[in-house]
């Protein structure tokens, strides 16, 4: 049923891994890691990183570590951490026993910092944050040494120990590396590696009141875990010399190397964690897992499968060039996957009644409908046909436009899997002027699957349900959350929110087989798109369906 596993195309990072294995640089060992900060939910951009890191481990006989980069206690939470683990598993990857936390290395990071102080390579600076910024210099002008830069080693050690012991208020001192205030790379101008911060940590509680900075802790975590290829996004390219400096100047057990790739940007969405949090907090969406969110929990609830997301990551590839990927590429991956896997069902989203005046009132026939038109082995089911049906409102036009081959006064259409009917009239609602009823005559000799079925050439072929043999269901149609292709590039991305990003079909009807569907089940509703039973659906009896994606890309056409 599933797609054959796709082999990811090679890319420059995979080439490095291949070469390193060939040259023996890593002694035949490959270890990567996926290092999220537990300060938000994972999004589709993270999926690119997950597929890259876990994919390399899988394809080169290596391991990929799952590591929480939990060095910033203020924003972190177990709720995020739990969701992250769950989501990586859902995507189809497994870290086995390799679950780690940067906070596990706090003691080691501290010891290495003392070593650096003793070696004269780190000092306690007592300048204020603003002063440090001012001394740092600019991209064109070099920085200035702090007056505390030449503190005696003993004094540095004593002060650093007191920082740890909680003897100073937040911000009173920082520990800085003594590298080069004139370096053209700002990251090497004596970067701070420890700050005082009285914030309880979700794992270490109040054991620490000083925390290592990301650049320092990250390099040490990689080296402690004997990571061979530390893969991160391009904005860390300028941090690589610092990464290398830390690894070379601390007694870590290995020598990892950092490689950078371009982060994923998608049209019609925002990806920054801050903006995603705002969307949730300001209630522009119903939560992190709102089906319009680019979070993986949101995409999952929208109906995205792990396979479709992995296919997407394979298709977009990995490079060093920043790019904005059209969201239609993602949507198309879902179509490709669900076209193969989703059983076909019938739902009428926007119904209007159709009455077959010459069909006996008490007759009910069973029409045989395949579960998948290209997969006869999936079998068939029966859908009841009777005198009173519903069809889609837009399958009927009082005055048919040119090229409209569906139902219109005097016109004939095939009711899919059943009979050919001819429209004999219609009734308008006295108040609204809308069509409230369509009347037809059927031709008993045209039943699908019988000898007479194809004797007449009928262009239109529409779906239907019997009123008495179908049920109301809540069907939610989702659309893109933003109307502009690059909301993140706007002054206020909120002004681009799409007011019609969700609409609910008020009177939609579904065939009996859909009543027993369970949350997460996916279907193609014939002619209407791919749908998933919402995860919060009340279950058997009255499922709620989300439209995951339309059958074709209609975005540009409809705008
Ligand atoms: P923040 O917004 O807080 O800086 P982040 O987007 O860097 O966070 P992390 O939790 O640090 O998120 O990300 C974990 C890993 O996922 C990192 O290695 C990061 O490079 C990668 N990653 C994050 N966003 C993207 C993206 N859009 N495309 C590819 N990789 C990404
Ligand atoms: Mg980050």
PDB file of C-alpha atoms and ligand atoms in Angstrom, residues 37 214 236 273, ligand 2:
ATOM      1  CA  UNK A  37      15.784  23.558  21.995  1.00  0.00           C
ATOM      2  CA  UNK A 214      24.833  27.903  23.394  1.00  0.00           C
ATOM      3  CA  UNK A 236      25.955  29.232  12.285  1.00  0.00           C
ATOM      4  CA  UNK A 273       9.118  29.914  16.755  1.00  0.00           C
TER       5      UNK A 273
HETATM    6 MG1  LIG B   2      18.423  27.168  17.610  1.00  0.00          MG
END
